[in-house]
mmCIF file of C-alpha atoms in Angstrom:
data_model
loop_
_atom_site.group_PDB
_atom_site.id
_atom_site.type_symbol
_atom_site.label_atom_id
_atom_site.label_comp_id
_atom_site.label_asym_id
_atom_site.label_seq_id
_atom_site.Cartn_x
_atom_site.Cartn_y
_atom_site.Cartn_z
ATOM 1 C CA UNK A 1 -0.002 -0.010 0.004
ATOM 2 C CA UNK A 2 1.209 3.465 -0.820
ATOM 3 C CA UNK A 3 2.195 5.717 2.022
ATOM 4 C CA UNK A 4 3.510 9.209 1.662
ATOM 5 C CA UNK A 5 4.414 12.227 3.740
ATOM 6 C CA UNK A 6 7.611 10.467 4.662
ATOM 7 C CA UNK A 7 9.864 13.349 3.772
ATOM 8 C CA UNK A 8 7.699 15.869 5.570
ATOM 9 C CA UNK A 9 8.193 14.583 9.083
ATOM 10 C CA UNK A 10 9.801 17.335 11.210
ATOM 11 C CA UNK A 11 12.989 16.258 13.031
ATOM 12 C CA UNK A 12 11.426 16.231 16.498
ATOM 13 C CA UNK A 13 8.037 14.725 15.593
ATOM 14 C CA UNK A 14 8.960 11.049 15.744
ATOM 15 C CA UNK A 15 12.104 9.165 16.809
ATOM 16 C CA UNK A 16 14.311 7.798 14.091
ATOM 17 C CA UNK A 17 15.783 4.306 14.440
ATOM 18 C CA UNK A 18 19.128 4.614 16.186
ATOM 19 C CA UNK A 19 22.255 4.203 14.059
ATOM 20 C CA UNK A 20 25.452 3.229 15.743
ATOM 21 C CA UNK A 21 28.992 1.974 15.149
ATOM 22 C CA UNK A 22 31.149 -0.572 16.934
ATOM 23 C CA UNK A 23 34.914 -0.585 16.727
ATOM 24 C CA UNK A 24 36.609 -3.763 15.474
ATOM 25 C CA UNK A 25 40.436 -3.792 15.288
ATOM 26 C CA UNK A 26 40.376 -0.033 15.443
ATOM 27 C CA UNK A 27 37.881 0.272 12.560
ATOM 28 C CA UNK A 28 34.279 1.437 12.688
ATOM 29 C CA UNK A 29 32.074 -1.339 11.309
ATOM 30 C CA UNK A 30 28.413 -0.552 10.671
ATOM 31 C CA UNK A 31 27.646 -4.099 9.507
ATOM 32 C CA UNK A 32 28.807 -5.506 12.838
ATOM 33 C CA UNK A 33 26.674 -2.985 14.652
ATOM 34 C CA UNK A 34 23.617 -4.010 12.661
ATOM 35 C CA UNK A 35 24.169 -7.670 13.519
ATOM 36 C CA UNK A 36 24.626 -6.694 17.180
ATOM 37 C CA UNK A 37 21.339 -4.779 17.032
ATOM 38 C CA UNK A 38 19.562 -7.765 15.537
ATOM 39 C CA UNK A 39 20.814 -10.059 18.244
ATOM 40 C CA UNK A 40 19.825 -7.599 20.975
ATOM 41 C CA UNK A 41 16.383 -7.147 19.382
ATOM 42 C CA UNK A 42 15.906 -10.927 19.330
ATOM 43 C CA UNK A 43 16.584 -11.068 23.075
ATOM 44 C CA UNK A 44 14.259 -8.108 23.749
ATOM 45 C CA UNK A 45 11.341 -9.536 21.757
ATOM 46 C CA UNK A 46 11.851 -12.959 23.317
ATOM 47 C CA UNK A 47 11.577 -11.672 26.847
ATOM 48 C CA UNK A 48 9.576 -8.417 26.796
ATOM 49 C CA UNK A 49 6.065 -7.358 25.958
ATOM 50 C CA UNK A 50 4.798 -3.934 24.978
ATOM 51 C CA UNK A 51 4.032 -2.445 28.396
ATOM 52 C CA UNK A 52 0.846 -0.855 29.702
ATOM 53 C CA UNK A 53 0.685 2.922 29.471
ATOM 54 C CA UNK A 54 0.325 3.926 33.125
ATOM 55 C CA UNK A 55 -1.428 7.203 32.273
ATOM 56 C CA UNK A 56 -4.927 5.857 32.820
ATOM 57 C CA UNK A 57 -7.010 5.250 35.903
ATOM 58 C CA UNK A 58 -8.484 1.769 36.002
ATOM 59 C CA UNK A 59 -12.159 1.412 36.756
ATOM 60 C CA UNK A 60 -14.753 -1.312 36.682
ATOM 61 C CA UNK A 61 -17.343 0.901 34.987
ATOM 62 C CA UNK A 62 -15.836 3.567 32.670
ATOM 63 C CA UNK A 63 -18.120 5.984 30.906
ATOM 64 C CA UNK A 64 -19.174 4.978 27.386
ATOM 65 C CA UNK A 65 -18.070 8.399 26.169
ATOM 66 C CA UNK A 66 -14.822 9.604 27.751
ATOM 67 C CA UNK A 67 -14.847 12.739 29.820
ATOM 68 C CA UNK A 68 -11.812 14.920 30.405
ATOM 69 C CA UNK A 69 -9.600 11.806 30.561
ATOM 70 C CA UNK A 70 -9.817 8.263 29.317
ATOM 71 C CA UNK A 71 -10.524 5.572 31.908
ATOM 72 C CA UNK A 72 -9.176 2.043 31.428
ATOM 73 C CA UNK A 73 -11.415 -0.986 31.963
ATOM 74 C CA UNK A 74 -9.916 -2.672 35.022
ATOM 75 C CA UNK A 75 -10.822 -6.200 33.911
ATOM 76 C CA UNK A 76 -11.674 -6.569 30.191
ATOM 77 C CA UNK A 77 -12.969 -10.113 30.830
ATOM 78 C CA UNK A 78 -16.014 -8.562 32.534
ATOM 79 C CA UNK A 79 -16.918 -7.195 29.084
ATOM 80 C CA UNK A 80 -16.368 -10.551 27.458
ATOM 81 C CA UNK A 81 -12.799 -10.071 26.270
ATOM 82 C CA UNK A 82 -10.431 -13.004 26.303
ATOM 83 C CA UNK A 83 -7.414 -12.233 28.558
ATOM 84 C CA UNK A 84 -5.345 -14.814 26.683
ATOM 85 C CA UNK A 85 -6.386 -13.292 23.360
ATOM 86 C CA UNK A 86 -5.468 -9.781 24.449
ATOM 87 C CA UNK A 87 -2.119 -11.023 25.746
ATOM 88 C CA UNK A 88 -1.459 -12.761 22.436
ATOM 89 C CA UNK A 89 -2.251 -9.545 20.535
ATOM 90 C CA UNK A 90 0.006 -7.563 22.876
ATOM 91 C CA UNK A 91 2.901 -9.943 22.182
ATOM 92 C CA UNK A 92 2.153 -9.704 18.480
ATOM 93 C CA UNK A 93 2.381 -5.935 18.658
ATOM 94 C CA UNK A 94 5.663 -6.207 20.560
ATOM 95 C CA UNK A 95 7.105 -8.413 17.851
ATOM 96 C CA UNK A 96 6.106 -5.820 15.251
ATOM 97 C CA UNK A 97 7.923 -3.080 17.156
ATOM 98 C CA UNK A 98 4.676 -1.176 17.720
ATOM 99 C CA UNK A 99 5.191 1.972 19.768
ATOM 100 C CA UNK A 100 1.562 2.358 20.910
ATOM 101 C CA UNK A 101 -1.749 0.531 20.606
ATOM 102 C CA UNK A 102 -5.148 1.547 21.900
ATOM 103 C CA UNK A 103 -8.299 -0.575 21.740
ATOM 104 C CA UNK A 104 -11.831 0.716 22.289
ATOM 105 C CA UNK A 105 -14.893 -1.436 22.799
ATOM 106 C CA UNK A 106 -18.065 0.637 22.323
ATOM 107 C CA UNK A 107 -16.246 3.664 23.704
ATOM 108 C CA UNK A 108 -14.606 1.897 26.635
ATOM 109 C CA UNK A 109 -10.797 1.707 26.649
ATOM 110 C CA UNK A 110 -9.827 -1.922 27.114
ATOM 111 C CA UNK A 111 -6.106 -1.712 26.202
ATOM 112 C CA UNK A 112 -3.479 1.028 26.146
ATOM 113 C CA UNK A 113 -0.031 -0.284 25.376
ATOM 114 C CA UNK A 114 3.154 1.651 24.823
ATOM 115 C CA UNK A 115 3.438 5.429 24.646
ATOM 116 C CA UNK A 116 -0.145 6.517 23.926
ATOM 117 C CA UNK A 117 0.349 10.029 25.307
ATOM 118 C CA UNK A 118 3.331 11.081 23.209
ATOM 119 C CA UNK A 119 2.716 13.523 20.361
ATOM 120 C CA UNK A 120 3.556 12.083 16.961
ATOM 121 C CA UNK A 121 3.450 13.255 13.391
ATOM 122 C CA UNK A 122 0.387 11.625 11.845
ATOM 123 C CA UNK A 123 1.555 11.700 8.190
ATOM 124 C CA UNK A 124 -1.256 10.798 5.769
ATOM 125 C CA UNK A 125 -3.820 10.321 8.566
ATOM 126 C CA UNK A 126 -4.143 14.062 8.011
ATOM 127 C CA UNK A 127 -6.322 13.462 4.938
ATOM 128 C CA UNK A 128 -9.001 11.600 6.871
ATOM 129 C CA UNK A 129 -8.992 14.452 9.421
ATOM 130 C CA UNK A 130 -9.703 16.911 6.609
ATOM 131 C CA UNK A 131 -12.463 14.618 5.373
ATOM 132 C CA UNK A 132 -14.215 14.917 8.738
ATOM 133 C CA UNK A 133 -14.308 18.720 8.294
ATOM 134 C CA UNK A 134 -15.415 18.703 4.650
ATOM 135 C CA UNK A 135 -19.000 17.673 5.447
ATOM 136 C CA UNK A 136 -19.835 21.108 6.868
ATOM 137 C CA UNK A 137 -18.442 22.734 3.705
ATOM 138 C CA UNK A 138 -20.648 20.514 1.546
ATOM 139 C CA UNK A 139 -23.751 20.778 3.786
ATOM 140 C CA UNK A 140 -23.599 24.575 3.791
ATOM 141 C CA UNK A 141 -23.386 24.731 0.043
ATOM 142 C CA UNK A 142 -19.998 26.430 0.014
ATOM 143 C CA UNK A 143 -18.640 23.521 -2.008
ATOM 144 C CA UNK A 144 -20.358 21.086 -4.383
ATOM 145 C CA UNK A 145 -18.689 17.722 -4.762
ATOM 146 C CA UNK A 146 -19.463 17.835 -8.505
ATOM 147 C CA UNK A 147 -18.082 21.337 -9.059
ATOM 148 C CA UNK A 148 -15.122 21.407 -11.454
ATOM 149 C CA UNK A 149 -11.758 22.865 -10.444
ATOM 150 C CA UNK A 150 -12.296 25.521 -13.068
ATOM 151 C CA UNK A 151 -15.612 26.579 -11.537
ATOM 152 C CA UNK A 152 -14.156 26.849 -8.010
ATOM 153 C CA UNK A 153 -11.044 28.665 -9.197
ATOM 154 C CA UNK A 154 -8.449 26.030 -8.329
ATOM 155 C CA UNK A 155 -5.361 26.158 -10.507
ATOM 156 C CA UNK A 156 -1.604 25.716 -10.207
ATOM 157 C CA UNK A 157 1.528 27.760 -10.826
ATOM 158 C CA UNK A 158 2.099 25.417 -13.762
ATOM 159 C CA UNK A 159 -1.388 26.037 -15.232
ATOM 160 C CA UNK A 160 -3.785 23.120 -15.426
ATOM 161 C CA UNK A 161 -4.711 21.812 -18.832
ATOM 162 C CA UNK A 162 -8.324 22.069 -20.067
ATOM 163 C CA UNK A 163 -8.826 18.386 -19.243
ATOM 164 C CA UNK A 164 -7.390 18.827 -15.720
ATOM 165 C CA UNK A 165 -9.681 21.785 -15.096
ATOM 166 C CA UNK A 166 -12.651 19.475 -15.677
ATOM 167 C CA UNK A 167 -11.691 17.364 -12.635
ATOM 168 C CA UNK A 168 -14.195 17.678 -9.810
ATOM 169 C CA UNK A 169 -13.943 18.184 -6.063
ATOM 170 C CA UNK A 170 -15.264 14.623 -5.670
ATOM 171 C CA UNK A 171 -12.320 13.372 -7.715
ATOM 172 C CA UNK A 172 -9.840 15.295 -5.502
ATOM 173 C CA UNK A 173 -11.291 13.533 -2.461
ATOM 174 C CA UNK A 174 -11.262 10.088 -4.075
ATOM 175 C CA UNK A 175 -7.801 10.560 -5.592
ATOM 176 C CA UNK A 176 -9.058 10.112 -9.159
ATOM 177 C CA UNK A 177 -8.408 13.602 -10.518
ATOM 178 C CA UNK A 178 -5.811 12.480 -13.064
ATOM 179 C CA UNK A 179 -3.685 15.529 -12.196
ATOM 180 C CA UNK A 180 -0.081 14.404 -11.766
ATOM 181 C CA UNK A 181 1.991 17.364 -10.654
ATOM 182 C CA UNK A 182 4.635 18.005 -7.948
ATOM 183 C CA UNK A 183 3.160 18.225 -4.491
ATOM 184 C CA UNK A 184 4.290 19.096 -1.010
ATOM 185 C CA UNK A 185 5.008 16.088 1.275
ATOM 186 C CA UNK A 186 4.997 13.581 -1.535
ATOM 187 C CA UNK A 187 7.538 10.897 -2.461
ATOM 188 C CA UNK A 188 5.136 8.684 -4.417
ATOM 189 C CA UNK A 189 5.957 8.125 -8.087
ATOM 190 C CA UNK A 190 3.143 9.306 -10.337
ATOM 191 C CA UNK A 191 2.112 8.418 -13.918
ATOM 192 C CA UNK A 192 3.101 10.841 -16.699
ATOM 193 C CA UNK A 193 1.045 14.016 -16.801
ATOM 194 C CA UNK A 194 -1.968 13.622 -19.049
ATOM 195 C CA UNK A 195 -1.857 9.812 -19.065
ATOM 196 C CA UNK A 196 -5.323 9.519 -17.466
ATOM 197 C CA UNK A 197 -8.481 11.517 -17.716
ATOM 198 C CA UNK A 198 -10.241 12.803 -14.572
ATOM 199 C CA UNK A 199 -12.220 10.020 -12.957
ATOM 200 C CA UNK A 200 -10.535 7.268 -14.977
ATOM 201 C CA UNK A 201 -8.385 5.619 -12.357
ATOM 202 C CA UNK A 202 -7.317 5.762 -8.726
ATOM 203 C CA UNK A 203 -3.797 7.021 -8.177
ATOM 204 C CA UNK A 204 -2.731 7.972 -4.663
ATOM 205 C CA UNK A 205 -1.816 11.541 -5.258
ATOM 206 C CA UNK A 206 -0.873 14.289 -2.806
ATOM 207 C CA UNK A 207 -1.481 17.049 -5.305
ATOM 208 C CA UNK A 208 -5.231 16.401 -5.140
ATOM 209 C CA UNK A 209 -5.240 16.006 -1.380
ATOM 210 C CA UNK A 210 -3.334 19.260 -0.897
ATOM 211 C CA UNK A 211 -5.555 21.104 -3.380
ATOM 212 C CA UNK A 212 -8.564 19.940 -1.356
ATOM 213 C CA UNK A 213 -6.988 21.644 1.662
ATOM 214 C CA UNK A 214 -6.487 24.855 -0.281
ATOM 215 C CA UNK A 215 -10.132 24.783 -1.346
ATOM 216 C CA UNK A 216 -11.209 24.278 2.276
ATOM 217 C CA UNK A 217 -9.268 27.356 3.386
ATOM 218 C CA UNK A 218 -10.515 29.452 0.503
ATOM 219 C CA UNK A 219 -14.204 28.579 1.015
ATOM 220 C CA UNK A 220 -14.098 29.392 4.695
ATOM 221 C CA UNK A 221 -11.788 32.449 4.819
ATOM 222 C CA UNK A 222 -12.799 33.332 8.391
ATOM 223 C CA UNK A 223 -10.815 30.400 9.748
ATOM 224 C CA UNK A 224 -7.996 28.211 8.458
ATOM 225 C CA UNK A 225 -8.085 24.436 8.490
ATOM 226 C CA UNK A 226 -6.456 24.177 11.930
ATOM 227 C CA UNK A 227 -8.816 26.673 13.519
ATOM 228 C CA UNK A 228 -11.729 24.695 12.082
ATOM 229 C CA UNK A 229 -10.246 21.468 13.430
ATOM 230 C CA UNK A 230 -9.823 23.050 16.849
ATOM 231 C CA UNK A 231 -13.320 24.501 17.024
ATOM 232 C CA UNK A 232 -15.319 21.721 15.315
ATOM 233 C CA UNK A 233 -13.447 18.594 16.431
ATOM 234 C CA UNK A 234 -10.818 19.150 19.099
ATOM 235 C CA UNK A 235 -12.993 21.214 21.458
ATOM 236 C CA UNK A 236 -16.311 19.228 21.314
ATOM 237 C CA UNK A 237 -14.452 15.915 21.551
ATOM 238 C CA UNK A 238 -12.221 17.160 24.390
ATOM 239 C CA UNK A 239 -8.873 16.315 22.769
ATOM 240 C CA UNK A 240 -6.446 16.280 25.686
ATOM 241 C CA UNK A 241 -3.253 17.188 23.922
ATOM 242 C CA UNK A 242 -3.884 19.137 20.721
ATOM 243 C CA UNK A 243 -2.669 22.762 20.751
ATOM 244 C CA UNK A 244 -3.483 24.723 17.606
ATOM 245 C CA UNK A 245 -0.386 26.915 17.653
ATOM 246 C CA UNK A 246 1.925 23.948 18.199
ATOM 247 C CA UNK A 247 0.426 20.910 16.512
ATOM 248 C CA UNK A 248 -0.752 22.118 13.107
ATOM 249 C CA UNK A 249 1.431 23.502 10.320
ATOM 250 C CA UNK A 250 1.474 23.920 6.555
ATOM 251 C CA UNK A 251 4.326 22.724 4.367
ATOM 252 C CA UNK A 252 4.940 24.447 1.042
ATOM 253 C CA UNK A 253 7.239 23.773 -1.892
ATOM 254 C CA UNK A 254 8.254 26.144 -4.733
ATOM 255 C CA UNK A 255 6.714 23.897 -7.390
ATOM 256 C CA UNK A 256 3.159 24.095 -6.039
ATOM 257 C CA UNK A 257 0.806 26.686 -4.598
ATOM 258 C CA UNK A 258 -1.041 24.023 -2.597
ATOM 259 C CA UNK A 259 0.347 23.351 0.884
ATOM 260 C CA UNK A 260 0.360 20.063 2.787
ATOM 261 C CA UNK A 261 -1.396 20.350 6.147
ATOM 262 C CA UNK A 262 0.373 18.452 8.891
ATOM 263 C CA UNK A 263 -0.708 17.451 12.386
ATOM 264 C CA UNK A 264 1.087 16.178 15.479
ATOM 265 C CA UNK A 265 -1.353 14.173 17.652
ATOM 266 C CA UNK A 266 -1.284 11.657 20.468
ATOM 267 C CA UNK A 267 -2.729 8.163 20.163
ATOM 268 C CA UNK A 268 -5.313 8.980 22.835
ATOM 269 C CA UNK A 269 -6.565 11.949 20.845
ATOM 270 C CA UNK A 270 -6.688 9.882 17.663
ATOM 271 C CA UNK A 271 -8.764 7.375 19.635
ATOM 272 C CA UNK A 272 -11.398 10.056 20.294
ATOM 273 C CA UNK A 273 -11.584 10.842 16.573
ATOM 274 C CA UNK A 274 -11.900 7.135 15.803
ATOM 275 C CA UNK A 275 -14.713 6.825 18.312
ATOM 276 C CA UNK A 276 -16.524 9.713 16.667
ATOM 277 C CA UNK A 277 -16.409 7.863 13.347
ATOM 278 C CA UNK A 278 -17.512 4.637 15.052
ATOM 279 C CA UNK A 279 -20.555 6.486 16.425
ATOM 280 C CA UNK A 280 -21.511 8.058 13.109
ATOM 281 C CA UNK A 281 -20.468 11.547 14.157
ATOM 282 C CA UNK A 282 -22.144 11.698 17.555
ATOM 283 C CA UNK A 283 -20.374 12.619 20.786
ATOM 284 C CA UNK A 284 -22.713 11.952 23.625
ATOM 285 C CA UNK A 285 -25.918 13.812 22.720
ATOM 286 C CA UNK A 286 -24.217 16.126 20.244
ATOM 287 C CA UNK A 287 -23.940 15.601 16.495
ATOM 288 C CA UNK A 288 -20.381 16.790 15.742
ATOM 289 C CA UNK A 289 -20.245 15.471 12.181
ATOM 290 C CA UNK A 290 -23.360 14.707 10.194
ATOM 291 C CA UNK A 291 -24.062 10.967 10.039
ATOM 292 C CA UNK A 292 -25.026 11.250 6.364
ATOM 293 C CA UNK A 293 -21.633 12.752 5.528
ATOM 294 C CA UNK A 294 -19.779 10.052 7.449
ATOM 295 C CA UNK A 295 -21.750 7.337 5.706
ATOM 296 C CA UNK A 296 -20.946 8.879 2.336
ATOM 297 C CA UNK A 297 -17.332 9.711 2.981
ATOM 298 C CA UNK A 298 -16.422 6.317 4.424
ATOM 299 C CA UNK A 299 -18.190 4.294 1.684
ATOM 300 C CA UNK A 300 -15.962 2.687 -0.983
ATOM 301 C CA UNK A 301 -16.527 4.990 -3.965
ATOM 302 C CA UNK A 302 -13.644 3.662 -6.059
ATOM 303 C CA UNK A 303 -11.375 0.628 -6.187
ATOM 304 C CA UNK A 304 -7.711 1.237 -5.480
ATOM 305 C CA UNK A 305 -6.631 -1.543 -7.874
ATOM 306 C CA UNK A 306 -4.075 -4.294 -7.262
ATOM 307 C CA UNK A 307 -1.159 -1.922 -6.719
ATOM 308 C CA UNK A 308 -2.932 -0.585 -3.626
ATOM 309 C CA UNK A 309 -4.306 -3.863 -2.306
ATOM 310 C CA UNK A 310 -7.559 -3.957 -4.329
ATOM 311 C CA UNK A 311 -9.502 -2.282 -1.598
ATOM 312 C CA UNK A 312 -12.043 0.536 -1.562
ATOM 313 C CA UNK A 313 -11.408 4.248 -1.178
ATOM 314 C CA UNK A 314 -13.907 6.836 0.013
ATOM 315 C CA UNK A 315 -13.436 10.547 0.541
ATOM 316 C CA UNK A 316 -9.868 10.228 1.936
ATOM 317 C CA UNK A 317 -10.715 7.060 3.869
ATOM 318 C CA UNK A 318 -9.531 3.530 3.072
ATOM 319 C CA UNK A 319 -12.138 0.781 3.211
ATOM 320 C CA UNK A 320 -11.530 -2.989 3.543
ATOM 321 C CA UNK A 321 -13.686 -4.655 0.926
ATOM 322 C CA UNK A 322 -14.388 -8.246 -0.168
ATOM 323 C CA UNK A 323 -11.476 -9.633 -2.119
ATOM 324 C CA UNK A 324 -9.002 -7.032 -0.914
ATOM 325 C CA UNK A 325 -5.512 -7.937 0.265
ATOM 326 C CA UNK A 326 -6.420 -6.632 3.710
ATOM 327 C CA UNK A 327 -9.468 -8.919 3.898
ATOM 328 C CA UNK A 328 -7.272 -11.858 2.900
ATOM 329 C CA UNK A 329 -4.870 -10.946 5.721
ATOM 330 C CA UNK A 330 -7.673 -10.899 8.317
ATOM 331 C CA UNK A 331 -8.933 -7.304 8.406
ATOM 332 C CA UNK A 332 -12.745 -7.503 8.820
ATOM 333 C CA UNK A 333 -14.619 -6.493 5.686
ATOM 334 C CA UNK A 334 -16.195 -3.072 6.259
ATOM 335 C CA UNK A 335 -13.333 -1.743 8.367
ATOM 336 C CA UNK A 336 -12.701 1.906 7.652
ATOM 337 C CA UNK A 337 -9.313 3.327 8.381
ATOM 338 C CA UNK A 338 -7.062 6.313 8.236
ATOM 339 C CA UNK A 339 -3.601 5.330 7.192
ATOM 340 C CA UNK A 340 -0.285 7.108 7.586
ATOM 341 C CA UNK A 341 3.393 6.537 6.953
ATOM 342 C CA UNK A 342 5.496 5.331 9.896
ATOM 343 C CA UNK A 343 3.110 2.380 10.500
ATOM 344 C CA UNK A 344 0.222 4.262 11.981
ATOM 345 C CA UNK A 345 -3.488 3.880 11.442
ATOM 346 C CA UNK A 346 -6.879 4.332 13.045
ATOM 347 C CA UNK A 347 -9.147 1.362 12.219
ATOM 348 C CA UNK A 348 -12.902 1.565 12.852
ATOM 349 C CA UNK A 349 -14.724 -1.769 12.754
ATOM 350 C CA UNK A 350 -18.410 -0.745 12.683
ATOM 351 C CA UNK A 351 -20.059 -4.123 13.081
ATOM 352 C CA UNK A 352 -18.129 -4.814 16.261
ATOM 353 C CA UNK A 353 -18.048 -1.234 17.688
ATOM 354 C CA UNK A 354 -14.278 -1.559 17.893
ATOM 355 C CA UNK A 355 -11.619 1.096 17.315
ATOM 356 C CA UNK A 356 -7.904 0.284 17.072
ATOM 357 C CA UNK A 357 -5.191 2.973 17.071
ATOM 358 C CA UNK A 358 -1.735 1.800 16.068
ATOM 359 C CA UNK A 359 1.538 3.640 15.912
ATOM 360 C CA UNK A 360 4.986 2.449 14.957
ATOM 361 C CA UNK A 361 8.356 4.117 14.567
ATOM 362 C CA UNK A 362 9.271 2.811 11.085
ATOM 363 C CA UNK A 363 7.745 1.849 7.786
ATOM 364 C CA UNK A 364 9.029 -1.758 7.798
ATOM 365 C CA UNK A 365 5.872 -3.545 8.997
ATOM 366 C CA UNK A 366 3.706 -4.874 6.187
ATOM 367 C CA UNK A 367 -0.016 -4.239 5.936
ATOM 368 C CA UNK A 368 -0.563 -8.008 6.152
ATOM 369 C CA UNK A 369 1.109 -7.966 9.571
ATOM 370 C CA UNK A 370 -0.965 -4.989 10.736
ATOM 371 C CA UNK A 371 -4.160 -6.612 9.450
ATOM 372 C CA UNK A 372 -3.251 -9.739 11.334
ATOM 373 C CA UNK A 373 -2.892 -7.671 14.536
ATOM 374 C CA UNK A 374 -6.364 -6.236 14.037
ATOM 375 C CA UNK A 375 -7.671 -9.778 13.388
ATOM 376 C CA UNK A 376 -6.144 -10.952 16.699
ATOM 377 C CA UNK A 377 -7.863 -8.120 18.564
ATOM 378 C CA UNK A 378 -11.187 -8.894 16.931
ATOM 379 C CA UNK A 379 -10.801 -12.537 17.855
ATOM 380 C CA UNK A 380 -10.097 -11.544 21.505
ATOM 381 C CA UNK A 381 -13.187 -9.306 21.587
ATOM 382 C CA UNK A 382 -16.613 -10.404 22.794
ATOM 383 C CA UNK A 383 -18.738 -12.049 20.104
#
C-alpha cells in the first residue's frame, strides 16, 4: 500500500531508528553494529512485551463516552474479552515493534499499550481528518462535490490543462483527478502528466489531497483548517493534547501553490476521533459530524486496484472490501481506516463497535502484519 508524507516529518516529531557503530580492530564497522542490534532485538522480543501505558485510571465501569480523561477498563474479561487473546495480541504488537496501541470497545478503553500520550506526526492520517471537516463545507453549500476545479477557481503555478480543469472536487477527495503534478509532502511516483483523464483511475496523489486543503481554506476564509479542526473537532471531543499553535502547520514547496497540512497528535486523541467515526459523528448527545456525511465519505466509492491492495477508497478514507488484500490478511470487511506513513493507522470496525489505534516508529511492517494484529484483537473481543 502506498504511504507518503515520509519526507515531511519534522525532526522532532517522531524518533528515528538509532544508528550506531562498533569498533573492530580499530575500525568502525556498521555491519557488525547491525548484527549486534539484531541479536539484541531478538533477546528483547523474546523476553519483553509492549508495556501498559500507566497514564490511565483503572475502573470497573468507565463511561461509554470519555470525559476529560480516558478511563481504562480494570478487567476486560467482565466485558467478554479474552485475557489470553489480548495477551497474544500484545505480544504480536511487541514483535512488530509497535510503539503504541489503543483498543476501544463501544467507547470503553480496554487496552493502552506503549506510549499513547506522546505527540507524533500523523503523516497521511491528516487526509481523513480533513475529510471529517469537509462535510460542513458541503452541507452549507460552500462547495459542491461535483463542481469542477475551473468553476471553483483552483489552478496551479504550472497552469492546469483544459482536461485537468474538468476534474471535480469529488475526484480530489477520491484521488481520481488524473492531475499528476509535484506536491508538498509527496515521495510517491506518479504516472506521466496527461496519461489519465479525470475520474478514470485511482492514483494515490498528494497534489489532489493538498488542493482539497487549499479549497477548504478558500471557502471558509474566516478560519483556516487548523482553527476549524480546533473548534469543530478538538473542542467538542475534548482532545487532551492538541494545541492549535503547536500541533498544526502547513508545508509548502516552490513547485506548487497548494500546501500540505500536517498534524502532530497523540494516540489517545486519535482514539477520540476514531470513536466519533464509530458512532457516526455523535459525541454523547451532540452531532459533531453529520451521520449522512460520514456514511458517504467512508463508503468505498472507487477501487484502488491491485497496486494498492484492491480495496475501496472513500473521501480520503480507506475501506476494507471483499477480495482485498487486507481482507485476505484478516482485516474484517467493512473496516474503515485512516492510514499514515511510519506504520500508523486508526481502524474503525463498525459491526463490532471496535476502534484500534496503532503507531509504529518505522515503515518496515507490512499491511498484512498490521491486518493480522487487528484480526487478533477482533478474535479476542466479545462475540
